[in-house]
Amino acid sequence: MTIEEIYSVLKEKFGDSIGELVTNQPVDPYINVLPDKLFEICLELRDNPELDFDYLMCLSGVDFPETLQVVYHLYSMKKKHKIVLKVTVPKDNPKVPSVEKIWRSADWHEREAYDLFGIIFEGHHNLVRILLPYDWEGHPLRKDYKEPETYHGMRVPY
Amino acid sequence: MTTTRFIDIDFSKIESDRMRLNVGPQHPSTHGVLRLEVELDGEVVTNVIPHIGYLHRCFEKISENMNYQQVIPYVDRMDYISSMNNELAYVMAVEKLMDIKVPEKVEYIRVIMSELNRIANHQIAVATFGLDAGAFTPFLYLFRDREYILWIFEKASGGRLLFNYFWVGGLANDVYPTFKEDVLNIVKQVRKTNKEIEDLLIYNKIFIDRTANVGVLPADVAINYGCSGPVLRGSGVQFDLRKNEPYSIYDRFDFEIPIGKGEVGTVGDCWDRNIVRMREMEQSCRIIELAIAQMPNEGDVQAAIPKKIRPPKGEIYFRAENPKGELGFYIISDGKDKPYRVKGRAPSFVNLSVLPEISRGYLFADLIVILGSIDIVLGEVDR
Amino acid sequence: MGLLDRLDNPYETGGIILGTLEDILNWGRSKSDWYLHFGLACCAIEFMSMNASHFDFMRFGIIPRATPRQADFIMITGTVTLKMAERIKVLWEQMAEPKYCISVGSCANSGGPYWQYGYHVLKGVDRIIPVHVYVPGCPPRPEAMEEGMMKLQKLIDQQAIFRKRQKLAEEEKMFANQSKR
């Protein structure tokens, strides 16, 4: 299926929760999605036999000046098509539904996004830091992050 | 006269205390700095909690502060066993974003180098897997051969392990005059050693007993966990990005995708994952031979290198088949010299997350074998 | 080799070697070093090559140990992150005196390529434990690691253990006298 067909299937089912389809990019077109119904949309994407997205390639957080964004790259092993979903949330309340129960690969990706960006995935069974130590402060991949002077008595800057 | 007495006890009904055992972060068989918190019932593993991040080297933050070209050395250091393949994925992502067409000769050299590095990676994977199962001799044989491959890399790029050889739009420098003969000699040597390894290790009864029917990963679980590479193919899924989504010039070569068939045990066990790597080495040899035959002699490898690397505003997710699985780079460009965001989707990171699922119910000694069969590199898991 | 000639025919040349006890002890110590391998990152792969064919580290009498309690020196090969640093400190403290440390690779020496933006990288392992030999390179060649090893052997060969023991005993005495008062 082409991305336009996938978009129309989703738009028909979920209406206003699906934002616009952006195709004027150099490479990948993507679909904007509102966070409120993300779990249902993803479940539909996986379980609808027409769409059959069984493989979550990548889940990344992005920090924009005002907002935080989560990007989902999905692929279908059988149908060989892929789509990109984008969810944008405000910085003061960065809450996104977790899709860990749909694709288990999202488990560690979501923990990583929480660790490095501070995006909170609601419904995740174990949302703790994964790469950094458990007592680390701040989320380093935010653009305004300042590295700490010391950590446990060790000087961090060069 | 004594009669034999059979004790009829269902051992699963006996309640026992659970023990928590800490493996790592510095342990000879964890393939680096992985820490495993293992919950044991007697000697049976009931749960494994991997703790990662002991080698978190801030790749993504650093790449936001570097030029596109300057990121390449850091990409090398992600999966430091197969640096050429990492470079290929990153460089092709940027080229696709900028819409650059590289010369024919560059494409061929890149494919030959990546496939050589794939062989080197699988040699380490099989060697350390043998070590985990208790076989030391294959380790010495395979490392001897790997050294020959590293010599070629060294002659071409100057580095033994980390190269910075592929540049956006070309190569750092041309290959040396006797490159083709050297590569063909290597291919011969690799095949010879692989034959030996099959006799020594792969079809060894002890090795089969240790690895067959251990750590079985069904295909649907593998897909749901996002596994890729030999871990996915070991479960019988015929999925290889070089074939399914051909990038570079892989569509010009005729090769097969080896998959696990459960020859000595169940489909998707440790032995299957290992045999996929052994057979992939053979396929890589085939690709190299074909590429050497087709490779043009003339051509400037630096012809297409742009003066200034400044991709247009936009984003790309490009994935390539690394020896360990699908390596993806998600690059967002805001039209400046430096990338706005680079995310590396590391295959080891995703493959490792399946470990708790497939190691429950096996003995503790099997856990080490299962971990070895996944073939992780911690530099890539933690980035 | 003069020494081997003497052993071939001990009756003619006497078969006696003169030297100080310190020299002989140091000779024994430096030629059978056991190390705690602390493989962290890329350098550990080169370290594996060094242990395997072609380079064969063990011909120097150097044997890998998995526990710090049996090790004479520790080899830090790779990037030390802040999460890892405390473990290194603990392992170093568990090792028995006399102990040495070889720092292999730019990352362990000074942070390497991660010195500027690596918020989670310790910029040099010498910030937490003393280092005796630095091996530069990113990653160093196996030959460079062997060179570093030989530098450490030279260092052990030249150590004055008896004078150090004497000095330690004097210090202990002084300390005991001080505490008596």
XYZ file of C-alpha atoms in Angstrom:
722
model
C 0.000 0.000 0.000
C 1.167 3.524 -0.617
C 1.324 6.008 2.198
C -1.753 7.856 0.851
C -3.840 4.690 1.080
C -2.640 3.987 4.596
C -3.414 7.584 5.507
C -6.956 7.359 4.172
C -7.584 4.094 6.067
C -6.443 5.709 9.303
C -8.297 8.964 8.666
C -11.523 7.095 8.086
C -11.247 5.208 11.341
C -9.817 7.816 13.720
C -10.868 11.151 12.213
C -9.436 14.146 14.009
C -6.759 12.236 15.927
C -4.853 11.889 12.686
C -3.127 15.083 11.652
C -1.984 16.002 8.177
C 0.167 13.924 5.851
C 3.418 15.672 4.978
C 4.951 14.659 1.659
C 7.063 17.670 0.678
C 10.095 16.225 2.489
C 13.217 15.283 0.529
C 12.944 11.615 1.440
C 10.405 10.204 3.866
C 6.765 11.339 4.039
C 5.216 11.216 7.492
C 1.864 11.402 9.278
C 1.250 13.654 12.254
C -0.729 12.019 15.031
C -2.259 13.442 18.195
C -1.081 11.714 21.365
C -4.515 10.988 22.865
C -5.440 8.007 20.671
C -1.928 6.845 19.774
C -2.282 3.423 21.394
C -5.466 2.605 19.488
C -3.967 3.835 16.231
C -0.896 1.681 16.683
C -3.004 -1.330 17.609
C -4.997 -0.816 14.418
C -1.795 -0.497 12.419
C -0.562 -3.813 13.727
C -3.786 -5.835 13.757
C -5.506 -4.650 10.603
C -4.627 -7.369 8.058
C -4.511 -4.744 5.308
C -1.823 -2.743 7.110
C -0.031 -5.427 9.135
C 2.792 -3.342 10.589
C 4.487 -5.996 12.686
C 7.951 -4.483 12.936
C 8.890 -1.305 14.784
C 12.164 -0.269 13.193
C 12.993 2.728 15.290
C 11.535 4.977 17.947
C 13.323 8.248 18.488
C 12.787 11.323 20.552
C 13.558 14.737 19.122
C 13.916 18.014 20.968
C 12.572 21.085 19.171
C 12.724 24.595 20.657
C 9.171 24.529 22.030
C 8.097 20.928 21.778
C 9.283 17.375 22.122
C 8.573 14.864 19.426
C 8.456 11.083 19.239
C 8.998 9.513 15.831
C 7.902 5.968 15.024
C 9.305 4.164 11.997
C 7.146 1.173 11.166
C 7.629 -1.610 8.671
C 5.584 -4.565 7.551
C 7.497 -7.788 7.039
C 4.806 -9.317 4.851
C 3.435 -6.332 2.944
C 6.834 -4.613 2.608
C 5.548 -1.097 3.182
C 6.561 1.415 5.785
C 5.270 4.576 7.375
C 6.492 7.240 9.743
C 4.337 8.531 12.590
C 5.103 11.678 14.539
C 3.685 12.687 17.877
C 4.327 16.171 19.202
C 3.922 17.037 22.871
C 4.556 20.246 24.827
C 7.713 20.498 26.900
C 6.006 21.175 30.218
C 3.795 18.083 29.988
C 5.595 15.521 27.775
C 3.254 12.555 28.065
C 2.837 9.987 25.298
C 0.980 6.649 25.521
C 3.341 3.713 25.547
C 3.228 1.258 22.646
C 5.369 -1.264 24.485
C 2.495 -3.740 24.680
C 2.061 -3.675 20.901
C 5.675 -3.993 19.841
C 7.968 -5.322 22.539
C 10.912 -3.652 20.830
C 9.474 -0.337 21.977
C 10.281 -1.278 25.582
C 13.945 -0.311 25.541
C 13.513 2.410 22.930
C 10.982 4.152 25.154
C 13.197 3.828 28.172
C 16.000 5.375 26.157
C 13.803 8.276 25.058
C 12.761 8.796 28.663
C 16.372 8.665 29.769
C 17.756 11.109 27.239
C 14.769 13.414 26.645
C 12.513 13.072 29.646
C 9.488 12.026 27.605
C 7.078 10.148 29.853
C 5.474 7.095 28.289
C 2.224 6.393 30.086
C 1.508 2.719 30.637
C 5.084 1.533 30.369
C 5.679 -1.229 32.900
C 9.175 -0.165 33.941
C 10.003 3.385 32.938
C 13.433 3.877 34.493
C 16.715 5.127 33.130
C 18.498 2.683 30.881
C 21.796 4.164 29.685
C 22.693 6.677 32.354
C 23.070 5.800 36.051
C 19.831 5.641 37.987
C 20.718 8.709 40.070
C 21.682 10.946 37.126
C 20.073 14.366 36.966
C 18.669 15.925 33.824
C 18.080 14.662 30.321
C 21.232 15.131 28.238
C 19.883 15.199 24.705
C 17.760 18.266 25.355
C 19.368 21.219 23.664
C 19.528 23.305 26.856
C 21.262 20.584 28.882
C 24.342 21.579 30.850
C 26.714 18.830 31.859
C 27.232 18.541 35.624
C 30.446 19.725 37.271
C 30.896 16.599 39.353
C 29.323 13.185 39.635
C 29.968 11.199 42.843
C 33.041 13.307 43.500
C 34.534 12.838 40.012
C 35.012 15.931 37.899
C 33.099 15.644 34.630
C 34.399 18.430 32.315
C 37.840 18.022 30.807
C 19.415 -58.842 46.802
C 18.891 -55.191 46.279
C 16.283 -53.759 44.049
C 16.613 -50.499 42.242
C 14.473 -47.807 43.731
C 13.165 -44.980 41.626
C 12.392 -41.791 43.396
C 9.293 -40.362 41.877
C 9.352 -36.650 42.563
C 8.061 -33.854 40.417
C 10.857 -31.375 40.883
C 8.787 -28.468 39.688
C 6.616 -28.767 42.778
C 9.481 -28.384 45.218
C 9.632 -24.839 46.449
C 13.027 -23.339 46.863
C 14.507 -19.954 47.580
C 15.284 -17.778 44.621
C 18.834 -16.560 44.396
C 19.982 -13.377 42.768
C 23.315 -13.543 41.032
C 25.156 -10.599 39.606
C 27.109 -11.206 36.406
C 29.295 -8.363 35.300
C 29.771 -5.510 34.525
C 33.299 -6.853 34.283
C 33.098 -10.530 33.507
C 35.010 -12.523 30.901
C 31.925 -13.985 29.263
C 29.640 -10.978 29.016
C 31.274 -9.727 25.801
C 32.126 -6.395 27.307
C 30.624 -4.347 30.052
C 27.156 -5.783 30.326
C 25.692 -6.409 33.726
C 23.140 -9.162 34.131
C 21.039 -9.558 37.216
C 20.086 -13.222 37.128
C 17.354 -14.714 39.244
C 18.030 -18.386 39.828
C 15.987 -21.259 41.167
C 18.672 -23.762 41.967
C 20.557 -23.664 38.717
C 17.605 -22.810 36.529
C 17.314 -19.253 35.305
C 13.927 -17.793 36.139
C 14.563 -14.217 35.101
C 17.315 -12.063 33.672
C 17.471 -8.294 33.979
C 20.127 -6.729 31.748
C 21.601 -3.464 32.980
C 23.300 -1.588 30.188
C 24.883 1.822 29.825
C 28.343 1.066 31.161
C 29.785 2.203 27.848
C 27.414 5.077 27.092
C 29.695 7.383 25.141
C 27.198 10.086 24.217
C 27.304 9.448 20.463
C 24.079 11.283 19.787
C 25.018 14.403 21.723
C 28.465 14.533 20.153
C 27.107 14.182 16.633
C 24.857 17.176 17.197
C 27.978 19.223 17.812
C 30.021 17.963 14.846
C 30.002 18.417 11.093
C 28.523 15.643 9.018
C 32.008 14.530 8.052
C 33.308 14.660 11.608
C 30.630 12.253 12.796
C 32.153 9.368 10.804
C 34.921 8.543 13.332
C 32.297 8.340 16.048
C 30.171 6.096 13.870
C 33.220 3.815 13.614
C 33.306 3.508 17.341
C 29.685 2.413 17.669
C 30.138 -1.162 16.524
C 33.883 -1.308 16.583
C 34.083 -4.810 15.149
C 32.369 -3.919 11.886
C 33.294 -0.285 11.394
C 33.153 -0.359 7.604
C 29.517 -1.413 7.678
C 28.668 1.353 10.129
C 30.351 3.886 7.901
C 28.493 2.591 4.878
C 25.130 3.042 6.574
C 25.871 6.548 7.816
C 27.521 7.749 4.626
C 24.711 6.419 2.476
C 22.132 8.102 4.695
C 23.800 11.490 4.232
C 24.286 10.903 0.515
C 20.641 10.041 0.104
C 19.662 13.170 1.986
C 21.885 15.282 -0.262
C 21.076 13.294 -3.396
C 24.677 12.498 -4.315
C 25.551 9.825 -6.841
C 28.936 8.268 -6.168
C 31.195 6.800 -8.898
C 30.986 3.119 -9.780
C 34.421 2.296 -8.468
C 33.594 3.734 -5.064
C 30.493 1.572 -4.824
C 32.462 -1.560 -5.583
C 35.233 -0.793 -3.121
C 32.643 -0.036 -0.478
C 30.850 -3.318 -1.023
C 34.091 -5.316 -1.000
C 35.277 -3.619 2.180
C 31.923 -4.065 3.934
C 31.757 -7.723 3.044
C 35.327 -8.272 4.216
C 34.391 -6.611 7.462
C 31.306 -8.777 7.696
C 33.557 -11.821 7.490
C 35.850 -10.369 10.156
C 32.866 -9.705 12.395
C 31.446 -13.194 12.007
C 34.871 -14.646 12.674
C 34.939 -12.878 16.023
C 31.344 -13.891 16.683
C 31.979 -17.579 16.020
C 35.304 -17.498 17.858
C 33.893 -15.967 21.022
C 30.826 -18.161 20.807
C 33.177 -21.130 20.775
C 34.966 -19.676 23.800
C 31.657 -19.354 25.617
C 30.900 -22.995 24.936
C 34.374 -24.018 26.029
C 36.310 -24.363 22.762
C 39.546 -22.439 22.645
C 41.235 -23.692 19.450
C 38.791 -22.179 16.922
C 39.452 -18.837 18.575
C 43.113 -19.001 17.589
C 42.382 -20.203 14.057
C 39.781 -17.526 13.372
C 41.825 -14.717 14.845
C 44.744 -15.741 12.668
C 42.569 -15.304 9.582
C 41.011 -12.120 10.820
C 44.478 -10.667 11.063
C 44.941 -11.162 7.294
C 41.755 -9.202 6.646
C 42.928 -6.438 8.949
C 46.142 -6.196 6.964
C 44.139 -5.360 3.851
C 42.216 -2.693 5.744
C 45.438 -1.331 7.090
C 47.047 -1.117 3.688
C 44.000 0.605 2.228
C 42.972 2.974 4.981
C 45.748 3.115 7.562
C 43.707 1.753 10.439
C 43.405 -1.753 11.755
C 40.106 -1.473 13.539
C 38.665 2.009 13.092
C 39.124 3.400 9.632
C 37.381 6.667 8.747
C 37.687 5.340 5.205
C 34.273 6.010 3.646
C 33.591 9.689 3.197
C 30.378 11.357 2.154
C 30.580 11.110 -1.625
C 33.667 8.971 -1.896
C 36.577 7.387 -0.118
C 39.507 8.738 1.852
C 41.909 7.334 -0.731
C 42.110 4.806 -3.517
C 42.995 1.175 -2.913
C 46.562 0.020 -3.432
C 47.709 -1.732 -6.645
C 47.673 -5.367 -5.486
C 44.333 -5.028 -3.739
C 42.431 -7.481 -5.935
C 44.935 -10.325 -5.623
C 45.155 -9.842 -1.864
C 41.392 -9.990 -1.461
C 41.091 -13.123 -3.569
C 43.793 -14.794 -1.500
C 41.893 -13.915 1.659
C 38.716 -15.424 0.270
C 40.580 -18.666 -0.388
C 41.996 -18.655 3.116
C 38.620 -17.922 4.724
C 37.004 -20.837 2.923
C 39.781 -23.175 3.963
C 39.525 -22.187 7.606
C 35.751 -22.371 7.598
C 36.002 -25.974 6.481
C 38.292 -26.629 9.414
C 35.994 -24.817 11.817
C 33.054 -26.896 10.659
C 34.954 -30.068 11.444
C 36.411 -28.772 14.668
C 33.527 -26.895 16.174
C 30.233 -26.765 14.361
C 29.549 -30.475 13.951
C 31.366 -31.434 17.117
C 29.140 -33.553 19.323
C 29.937 -31.591 22.474
C 29.229 -28.307 20.779
C 25.917 -29.563 19.404
C 24.933 -30.814 22.853
C 25.701 -27.435 24.336
C 23.901 -25.338 21.752
C 21.102 -27.301 20.083
C 17.622 -26.805 21.570
C 18.966 -24.035 23.773
C 17.592 -20.511 23.716
C 14.859 -21.172 21.192
C 13.511 -17.967 19.675
C 10.291 -18.384 17.651
C 9.930 -16.263 14.529
C 6.925 -14.212 15.647
C 8.582 -13.330 18.948
C 11.712 -12.318 17.083
C 9.759 -9.966 14.822
C 7.789 -8.525 17.718
C 10.996 -7.793 19.594
C 12.439 -6.122 16.507
C 15.301 -8.584 16.128
C 17.266 -8.489 12.935
C 20.305 -9.978 11.308
C 21.435 -13.513 12.144
C 19.197 -13.560 15.224
C 16.106 -13.112 13.058
C 17.356 -15.322 10.235
C 18.302 -18.038 12.709
C 14.598 -18.236 13.552
C 13.806 -19.075 9.955
C 12.730 -15.672 8.658
C 14.203 -14.962 5.264
C 14.864 -11.275 5.724
C 18.010 -9.554 4.606
C 18.042 -5.885 3.682
C 20.692 -6.496 1.038
C 18.112 -8.599 -0.782
C 14.769 -7.245 0.402
C 15.591 -3.567 0.125
C 18.772 -3.462 -1.963
C 20.944 -0.458 -1.282
C 24.243 0.515 -2.877
C 24.878 -2.055 -5.637
C 23.798 -5.202 -3.835
C 21.137 -5.887 -6.452
C 23.873 -6.768 -8.950
C 25.090 -9.787 -7.056
C 23.543 -13.189 -6.885
C 23.685 -14.602 -3.386
C 21.517 -16.583 -1.010
C 20.144 -15.724 2.397
C 21.028 -18.517 4.795
C 18.379 -19.217 7.422
C 18.128 -21.517 10.398
C 16.372 -24.766 9.603
C 16.699 -26.651 12.861
C 19.135 -29.185 11.431
C 20.272 -30.533 14.780
C 17.574 -29.173 17.071
C 14.699 -26.729 16.976
C 14.443 -23.834 14.554
C 15.784 -20.724 16.245
C 18.164 -22.272 18.744
C 21.718 -21.149 19.417
C 23.205 -23.571 16.913
C 20.992 -22.164 14.160
C 22.021 -18.598 14.897
C 25.626 -19.663 14.727
C 25.345 -21.641 11.517
C 23.711 -18.640 9.845
C 26.892 -16.684 10.560
C 29.080 -19.472 9.196
C 27.075 -19.664 5.982
C 26.929 -15.913 5.623
C 30.702 -15.872 5.509
C 30.513 -18.135 2.473
C 27.939 -15.827 0.838
C 30.127 -12.816 1.568
C 33.017 -14.611 -0.136
C 30.779 -15.062 -3.150
C 29.804 -11.401 -3.247
C 33.446 -10.381 -2.948
C 34.468 -12.612 -5.841
C 31.707 -11.248 -8.047
C 32.510 -7.677 -7.080
C 36.224 -8.118 -7.740
C 35.418 -9.478 -11.196
C 33.138 -6.546 -12.047
C 35.111 -3.755 -10.387
C 36.371 -1.073 -12.789
C 40.055 -0.236 -12.594
C 39.783 3.386 -13.609
C 37.989 6.147 -11.813
C 38.592 8.899 -9.295
C 37.320 7.894 -5.883
C 37.076 11.479 -4.694
C 35.249 12.916 -7.695
C 31.850 13.232 -6.045
C 32.947 14.537 -2.659
C 31.089 17.830 -2.117
C 33.008 20.947 -1.105
C 30.635 21.654 1.715
C 28.328 19.092 3.222
C 25.132 20.935 3.899
C 22.059 18.771 3.295
C 18.716 20.453 2.611
C 16.144 20.764 5.376
C 14.531 17.411 5.949
C 15.006 14.036 7.490
C 15.823 10.488 6.576
C 15.745 7.065 8.125
C 18.199 4.878 6.296
C 18.833 1.294 7.268
C 21.464 -1.113 6.126
C 22.257 -4.723 6.845
C 25.066 -4.808 9.358
C 26.659 -8.097 10.364
C 24.663 -7.892 13.574
C 21.412 -6.778 12.050
C 19.605 -3.732 10.840
C 21.588 -0.578 11.531
C 19.463 2.497 10.999
C 20.381 6.137 11.091
C 17.657 8.688 11.627
C 19.114 12.043 10.648
C 17.274 15.353 10.901
C 18.867 18.216 9.044
C 17.939 21.832 9.584
C 19.936 23.041 6.610
C 23.087 23.823 8.572
C 26.573 22.287 8.724
C 25.735 20.165 11.722
C 22.967 17.599 11.983
C 20.076 18.628 14.202
C 19.601 15.110 15.488
C 21.238 11.785 14.750
C 19.725 8.661 16.184
C 21.474 5.374 15.697
C 19.166 2.401 15.758
C 21.692 -0.163 16.847
C 20.955 -3.814 16.077
C 22.668 -5.104 19.216
C 20.569 -2.817 21.401
C 17.364 -4.304 20.057
C 18.651 -7.870 19.838
C 19.811 -7.813 23.439
C 16.339 -6.907 24.686
C 15.134 -10.385 23.717
C 17.583 -12.059 26.102
C 15.237 -12.308 29.139
C 12.576 -13.835 26.914
C 14.707 -16.654 25.514
C 16.818 -17.526 28.546
C 14.061 -18.312 31.035
C 13.955 -21.946 32.021
C 17.452 -22.874 30.916
C 20.443 -23.603 33.076
C 22.803 -20.864 34.080
C 25.588 -22.251 31.901
C 23.198 -22.036 28.958
C 22.626 -18.355 29.631
C 26.239 -17.646 28.693
C 25.828 -19.623 25.484
C 22.604 -17.805 24.635
C 24.242 -14.451 25.231
C 27.133 -15.485 23.006
C 24.775 -16.567 20.250
C 23.108 -13.152 20.110
C 26.512 -11.615 19.333
C 26.311 -8.196 20.923
C 28.834 -5.406 20.999
C 28.444 -3.120 23.947
C 29.745 -0.086 22.123
C 26.694 -0.312 19.975
C 24.244 -1.255 22.692
C 25.126 1.810 24.722
C 26.414 4.106 21.954
C 74.110 -15.647 25.740
C 76.669 -15.847 28.480
C 74.188 -17.088 31.026
C 73.058 -20.091 28.998
C 76.660 -21.073 28.213
C 77.304 -21.303 31.896
C 74.323 -23.533 32.436
C 75.495 -25.829 29.635
C 78.697 -26.482 31.398
C 78.321 -25.621 35.047
C 81.494 -27.357 36.231
C 83.889 -25.399 34.114
C 82.601 -21.928 34.731
C 81.337 -22.451 38.208
C 77.610 -22.147 37.518
C 77.326 -19.332 39.975
C 75.661 -16.015 39.252
C 76.207 -13.127 41.577
C 73.544 -10.537 42.127
C 71.566 -8.831 44.801
C 68.472 -10.453 46.223
C 66.515 -7.445 45.113
C 67.527 -7.981 41.490
C 66.502 -11.611 41.586
C 63.178 -10.857 43.238
C 62.455 -8.135 40.718
C 63.475 -10.418 37.880
C 60.996 -13.002 39.091
C 58.248 -10.464 39.564
C 58.617 -8.773 36.237
C 58.795 -11.965 34.198
C 55.624 -13.545 35.564
C 53.071 -10.789 35.714
C 49.461 -11.769 36.036
C 46.987 -9.217 34.936
C 43.388 -8.375 35.558
C 41.990 -7.663 32.138
C 39.552 -4.844 32.198
C 38.243 -4.799 28.626
C 35.908 -1.909 28.063
C 35.649 -0.855 24.450
C 37.387 -0.885 21.069
C 40.837 -1.354 22.614
C 39.639 -4.635 24.116
C 39.247 -6.043 20.607
C 42.853 -5.204 19.823
C 43.659 -6.702 23.164
C 41.973 -9.923 22.082
C 44.083 -9.927 18.921
C 47.115 -9.517 21.106
C 46.171 -12.599 23.091
C 45.491 -14.637 19.956
C 47.769 -15.844 17.190
C 50.366 -13.568 15.553
C 51.038 -11.515 18.670
C 50.764 -14.067 21.472
C 50.968 -12.030 24.622
C 51.499 -15.000 26.904
C 55.051 -15.620 25.759
C 56.041 -12.776 28.093
C 54.857 -14.861 31.022
C 51.720 -12.773 31.293
C 48.602 -14.674 32.190
C 45.069 -13.312 32.354
C 43.209 -13.501 35.637
C 39.538 -12.944 36.173
C 39.829 -11.850 39.771
C 41.654 -8.822 41.148
C 42.989 -10.766 44.116
C 45.396 -12.768 41.989
C 46.475 -9.955 39.728
C 49.718 -7.999 39.732
C 48.538 -5.295 37.421
C 45.350 -4.061 35.847
C 44.994 -3.174 32.221
C 42.338 -0.546 31.536
C 41.530 -0.919 27.843
C 38.896 1.471 26.647
C 36.580 4.291 27.540
C 35.844 4.682 31.232
C 32.358 6.021 31.803
C 31.108 7.528 35.008
C 28.828 4.562 35.573
C 31.842 2.252 35.346
C 34.356 4.371 37.230
C 33.320 3.330 40.711
C 33.704 -0.345 39.828
C 37.244 0.282 38.660
C 38.036 1.951 41.949
C 36.652 -1.025 43.877
C 38.614 -3.524 41.791
C 41.793 -1.515 42.183
C 41.365 -1.468 45.938
C 40.840 -5.232 45.991
C 44.181 -5.898 44.327
C 47.121 -6.882 46.527
C 50.255 -4.724 46.777
C 52.500 -4.287 44.877
C 50.097 -3.363 42.089
C 50.417 -1.496 38.834
C 48.124 -0.039 36.245
C 48.487 0.261 32.475
C 46.111 2.647 30.780
C 45.590 1.642 27.154
C 44.165 3.947 24.519
C 43.357 7.611 24.274
C 40.049 7.247 26.088
C 41.586 5.749 29.209
C 44.440 8.244 29.045
C 42.486 11.440 28.650
C 38.983 10.891 27.354
C 40.103 10.526 23.752
C 37.618 11.675 21.126
C 34.981 12.078 23.833
C 36.827 14.737 25.787
C 34.654 17.672 24.735
C 31.015 16.669 24.603
C 31.123 13.351 26.396
C 29.011 14.192 29.407
C 29.142 10.606 30.632
C 32.823 9.850 29.991
C 35.521 10.072 32.619
C 38.334 12.100 31.085
C 41.233 9.885 31.993
C 41.338 6.932 34.335
C 44.187 8.650 36.239
C 41.543 10.797 37.883
C 40.487 7.867 40.030
C 43.438 5.446 40.219
C 47.214 5.905 39.778
C 48.563 4.951 36.351
C 52.103 3.652 35.788
C 52.230 3.290 31.992
C 50.210 5.116 29.362
C 49.818 3.544 25.918
C 48.610 6.087 23.351
C 46.575 5.307 20.264
C 42.959 5.008 19.249
C 43.092 2.045 19.415
C 46.774 1.233 19.957
C 48.248 -1.513 17.855
C 48.944 -4.814 19.631
C 52.642 -4.072 19.304
C 52.123 -0.826 21.182
C 50.413 -2.681 24.004
C 53.327 -5.105 24.168
C 55.706 -2.165 24.285
C 53.717 -0.746 27.179
C 53.939 -4.085 28.917
C 57.719 -4.141 28.474
C 57.917 -0.621 29.881
C 56.127 -1.895 32.962
C 58.545 -4.812 33.238
C 61.443 -2.364 33.127
C 59.778 -0.304 35.823
C 59.392 -3.348 38.054
C 63.007 -4.378 37.367
C 64.305 -1.080 38.658
C 62.204 -0.920 41.782
C 63.949 -0.759 45.125
C 61.813 -2.957 47.300
C 64.087 -3.249 50.320
C 64.681 0.447 50.634
C 60.960 0.968 50.340
C 60.275 -1.614 53.027
C 62.844 0.032 55.253
C 61.254 3.390 54.710
C 57.816 1.992 55.427
C 59.063 0.384 58.651
C 60.618 3.680 59.743
C 57.421 5.493 59.013
C 55.495 2.936 60.994
C 57.868 3.368 63.919
C 57.511 7.105 63.788
C 53.779 6.783 63.661
C 53.809 4.409 66.618
C 55.956 6.835 68.623
C 53.692 9.695 67.744
C 50.583 7.850 68.806
C 52.265 6.862 72.127
C 52.638 10.501 73.014
